Amino acid sequence: MCGFIAIISKGEKPVSVEQLQRMSQDIIHRGPDDFGMWTQDWCGLAFRRLSILDLSEHGHQPMIDPTGEYVIVYNGEVYNYQSLRSHLQSEGILFSSTSDTEVVLQSYIRWGEECVSKFVGMFACIILHIPTRRIFIARDQLGIKPLYWTENRDFIFLASEIKAFRHAVAFSLNEASLYEQLLFRYVSGTGTPFKNIYKLLQGTYWRFEQGAAPQMYRYYNVTDSLKTKSLMSEQELLPRLEELLKESIRLHTASDVGYNIQLSGGVDSSFITAVLATDWEQQLDTFSITLQDREFDESQYQQMVVARYATRHHDYRLSDVEFDAALEKATWHMDIPIVHLGCVFLMVLCHESVHNSKVILTGEGADELFGGYSRYIIDKKTKLAQQLKRLGFCAAMFPSLPYFNGLKNRMNRSTLDSSLYVSKPDMVSFFEGIPENLHFRENTIRSMVSYRDQLFAHDQTCYLCSLLDRQDKMSMAASVEARVPFCNHLLFEMINPVPDSVKFRGNRTKSLLKTVAEHYLDASLLHRKKIGLVLPLGRWLRSGPLSERLSLLTDQTARDRGFYNHKNIVAAIDAHRQNRRDYGNYLSILIMFEVWMRMFIDDPFRYRGDANVSFS
């Protein structure tokens, strides 16, 4: 929807309006339709608006209530705002706009901090009570909308994107996060790859009182619902699930500028398309992007949905040259090392779709909600290994015989290991002296007993956040609001307590969603093997423009970092070029990290997102 900046003075030093303006300029892509500011000596707010609901000036922000006592900046959409508005009106509260921003503000005035528990949607907001200088800062239950903060001696700074902080503090690498960033491609919890720059944790709000230290409260933790078990039968659950899914999809279409659908050809986005086409009988605009490479082309599954539901389909083909040319821009908009090379595809897709609508619906969250990854399928030896570990056995107790080797390997493999994108020993071998730090992920897993619940807890609080961050930043790069109907916290509260025997009926991933979708989608689409976006990185790094970036890993700038194992990196590049081993995944991660280092850490003012600067 939008983006905002806030500067809060810690003492007597007044907020700089000029600094606030400079910071807000860095997020203009999040809201090119309108700009607003509110400043006093003790606090300043700046807002960039992407107009989607109530396109009139009544939706302008920062928004001040009729009494003049409260002011809000708010990014996102609260999808149940109309029912909340009706409730507030029944209590005599008057509204001057049809925007959800005013509903959020009046909800806070009426219910205080408890208002966030009534919201269904995605949001990050700051609300000030001007007479008392009390400040309320909140983020949605699942972390769909971003919010970051940092500080110096005189001020606390908040922003929708990290890049704005370059006008406030010096950027430096958070070396404590390096291990996690490289192995999992994302820093979980409140951390970021930047030293002393933090995320506001999902499901959290802050309270600032005049003269007191800020207090943080965790009002929602999605893993709490994993700790209870539902007694509802599958026959009772399925119709309720279908109803809630359809209601969530319907709510996510609320828009005064229409909407598009990001159609990948997978079950999730195909189901969203099918529900909207069937239940609301309208022709839909679907968008997809694929490689100019037949080997990795999944357009046949997109065409199944397009043909069955007669959508207006817009398909774009991306070459390796176009992919390489977009890397700097994608890195600039991500703020962090690119978490997945699919970022480039999402950004390009949204740049194409914005000509039709500023809103796009996507299927993010379904895999984390329903268990859509192959790691959720447990074979007999894995099940036995988990049982033995719970009883106190360890792998060393079993002899090194062929029958036991598979069992021992599974016993030695941690839950976190199953979520790795690359081999831990191989990835770590490219670095020297980096501390192992996975505290947030490890603590999340320890809070659960069963192997699958550990996977769900990790995916819903760590991995999902990386996907939502990617979706937000890459869509906002094109001034597009991405909406995620599966990321409704009410859906997680319904599905998390369901027993594994129901979630994985027939040892199938996403069994519940596939059962609901059976009368919407073709069986060949529903039951095909999950592939995801696969790129020919091995080939691209042997020839073509991406291969030219390998020099980033061996030049003097890289040698001077102090944490690369130069010998192992050179050996991997040689082995890859000579086709002795495919190091494509590893080398691409290192390249993306080095591009980010040069853009944000070495010289954060060299690149602005619209400049033609290439790091190669």
PDB file of N, CA and C in Angstrom, residues 8 16 34 48 53 70 82 89 109-110 112 192 259 310 324 353 362 373 382 398 416 437 474 489 497 524 536 560-561:
ATOM      1  N   ILE A   8      12.156   9.889  15.993  1.00  0.00           N
ATOM      2  CA  ILE A   8      11.718  10.201  17.354  1.00  0.00           C
ATOM      3  C   ILE A   8      12.916  10.720  18.140  1.00  0.00           C
ATOM      4  N   SER A  16      14.981  16.798  12.417  1.00  0.00           N
ATOM      5  CA  SER A  16      15.337  17.527  11.206  1.00  0.00           C
ATOM      6  C   SER A  16      14.340  17.217  10.093  1.00  0.00           C
ATOM      7  N   ASP A  34       1.151  10.075  -3.606  1.00  0.00           N
ATOM      8  CA  ASP A  34       0.923  11.187  -2.678  1.00  0.00           C
ATOM      9  C   ASP A  34       2.055  11.210  -1.655  1.00  0.00           C
ATOM     10  N   ARG A  48       4.597   8.013   2.103  1.00  0.00           N
ATOM     11  CA  ARG A  48       4.477   7.868   0.654  1.00  0.00           C
ATOM     12  C   ARG A  48       3.292   6.959   0.373  1.00  0.00           C
ATOM     13  N   LEU A  53      -7.391   2.061  -1.758  1.00  0.00           N
ATOM     14  CA  LEU A  53      -8.724   2.237  -1.179  1.00  0.00           C
ATOM     15  C   LEU A  53      -8.948   3.716  -0.895  1.00  0.00           C
ATOM     16  N   TYR A  70      -4.629  12.707  17.870  1.00  0.00           N
ATOM     17  CA  TYR A  70      -3.967  11.495  17.387  1.00  0.00           C
ATOM     18  C   TYR A  70      -3.551  11.670  15.929  1.00  0.00           C
ATOM     19  N   GLN A  82     -14.315  -3.080   7.059  1.00  0.00           N
ATOM     20  CA  GLN A  82     -15.714  -2.668   6.922  1.00  0.00           C
ATOM     21  C   GLN A  82     -16.557  -3.137   8.109  1.00  0.00           C
ATOM     22  N   GLN A  89     -19.210   2.572  14.170  1.00  0.00           N
ATOM     23  CA  GLN A  89     -20.316   3.490  13.876  1.00  0.00           C
ATOM     24  C   GLN A  89     -21.505   3.235  14.800  1.00  0.00           C
ATOM     25  N   ILE A 109      -8.061   4.369  19.066  1.00  0.00           N
ATOM     26  CA  ILE A 109      -8.638   5.333  20.012  1.00  0.00           C
ATOM     27  C   ILE A 109      -9.694   4.656  20.880  1.00  0.00           C
ATOM     28  N   ARG A 110     -10.468   3.737  20.283  1.00  0.00           N
ATOM     29  CA  ARG A 110     -11.548   3.068  21.020  1.00  0.00           C
ATOM     30  C   ARG A 110     -11.026   1.938  21.907  1.00  0.00           C
ATOM     31  N   GLY A 112      -7.566   0.897  22.262  1.00  0.00           N
ATOM     32  CA  GLY A 112      -6.174   0.937  22.692  1.00  0.00           C
ATOM     33  C   GLY A 112      -5.342  -0.130  21.997  1.00  0.00           C
ATOM     34  N   THR A 192      19.134  -8.348  11.239  1.00  0.00           N
ATOM     35  CA  THR A 192      19.320  -8.089   9.811  1.00  0.00           C
ATOM     36  C   THR A 192      20.807  -8.248   9.506  1.00  0.00           C
ATOM     37  N   TYR A 259      -7.509  -5.674  -9.572  1.00  0.00           N
ATOM     38  CA  TYR A 259      -6.426  -6.536  -9.100  1.00  0.00           C
ATOM     39  C   TYR A 259      -6.028  -7.520 -10.190  1.00  0.00           C
ATOM     40  N   ALA A 310     -10.732 -19.279 -18.612  1.00  0.00           N
ATOM     41  CA  ALA A 310     -10.791 -18.208 -19.619  1.00  0.00           C
ATOM     42  C   ALA A 310     -10.261 -16.883 -19.085  1.00  0.00           C
ATOM     43  N   ASP A 324      20.469 -10.921 -15.687  1.00  0.00           N
ATOM     44  CA  ASP A 324      21.712 -10.339 -15.179  1.00  0.00           C
ATOM     45  C   ASP A 324      21.609  -8.819 -15.075  1.00  0.00           C
ATOM     46  N   SER A 353       2.869  -6.062 -14.670  1.00  0.00           N
ATOM     47  CA  SER A 353       1.464  -6.118 -14.243  1.00  0.00           C
ATOM     48  C   SER A 353       0.924  -4.771 -13.793  1.00  0.00           C
ATOM     49  N   THR A 362      -1.153 -13.309  -4.735  1.00  0.00           N
ATOM     50  CA  THR A 362      -0.159 -14.365  -4.899  1.00  0.00           C
ATOM     51  C   THR A 362      -0.449 -15.526  -3.951  1.00  0.00           C
ATOM     52  N   TYR A 373       6.230 -28.843   1.514  1.00  0.00           N
ATOM     53  CA  TYR A 373       7.596 -29.181   1.109  1.00  0.00           C
ATOM     54  C   TYR A 373       7.869 -30.668   1.304  1.00  0.00           C
ATOM     55  N   THR A 382      13.171 -42.386   8.826  1.00  0.00           N
ATOM     56  CA  THR A 382      13.158 -41.073   9.471  1.00  0.00           C
ATOM     57  C   THR A 382      12.271 -41.100  10.707  1.00  0.00           C
ATOM     58  N   PHE A 398      24.884 -47.348  17.245  1.00  0.00           N
ATOM     59  CA  PHE A 398      24.557 -48.374  16.258  1.00  0.00           C
ATOM     60  C   PHE A 398      25.790 -48.708  15.421  1.00  0.00           C
ATOM     61  N   LEU A 416      16.842 -28.406  11.500  1.00  0.00           N
ATOM     62  CA  LEU A 416      17.281 -27.258  10.718  1.00  0.00           C
ATOM     63  C   LEU A 416      17.999 -27.689   9.446  1.00  0.00           C
ATOM     64  N   ASN A 437      25.721 -18.770  14.538  1.00  0.00           N
ATOM     65  CA  ASN A 437      24.684 -18.100  15.326  1.00  0.00           C
ATOM     66  C   ASN A 437      23.322 -18.355  14.691  1.00  0.00           C
ATOM     67  N   MET A 474       9.891  -6.814  -3.806  1.00  0.00           N
ATOM     68  CA  MET A 474       9.936  -6.906  -5.262  1.00  0.00           C
ATOM     69  C   MET A 474       8.671  -6.350  -5.915  1.00  0.00           C
ATOM     70  N   HIS A 489      -4.104 -15.099   9.484  1.00  0.00           N
ATOM     71  CA  HIS A 489      -3.771 -15.805  10.731  1.00  0.00           C
ATOM     72  C   HIS A 489      -4.907 -16.714  11.202  1.00  0.00           C
ATOM     73  N   PRO A 497      -3.626 -26.872  14.518  1.00  0.00           N
ATOM     74  CA  PRO A 497      -3.957 -27.938  15.485  1.00  0.00           C
ATOM     75  C   PRO A 497      -4.379 -29.267  14.858  1.00  0.00           C
ATOM     76  N   SER A 524      -4.064 -33.640 -12.921  1.00  0.00           N
ATOM     77  CA  SER A 524      -2.658 -33.644 -13.345  1.00  0.00           C
ATOM     78  C   SER A 524      -1.896 -32.452 -12.775  1.00  0.00           C
ATOM     79  N   PRO A 536      18.875 -22.447 -14.459  1.00  0.00           N
ATOM     80  CA  PRO A 536      20.073 -23.168 -14.922  1.00  0.00           C
ATOM     81  C   PRO A 536      21.352 -22.455 -14.492  1.00  0.00           C
ATOM     82  N   ASP A 560      40.258  -8.493   0.361  1.00  0.00           N
ATOM     83  CA  ASP A 560      40.450  -7.647   1.545  1.00  0.00           C
ATOM     84  C   ASP A 560      39.327  -7.778   2.571  1.00  0.00           C
ATOM     85  N   ARG A 561      38.286  -8.541   2.266  1.00  0.00           N
ATOM     86  CA  ARG A 561      37.170  -8.673   3.212  1.00  0.00           C
ATOM     87  C   ARG A 561      37.639  -9.263   4.545  1.00  0.00           C
TER      88      ARG A 561
END
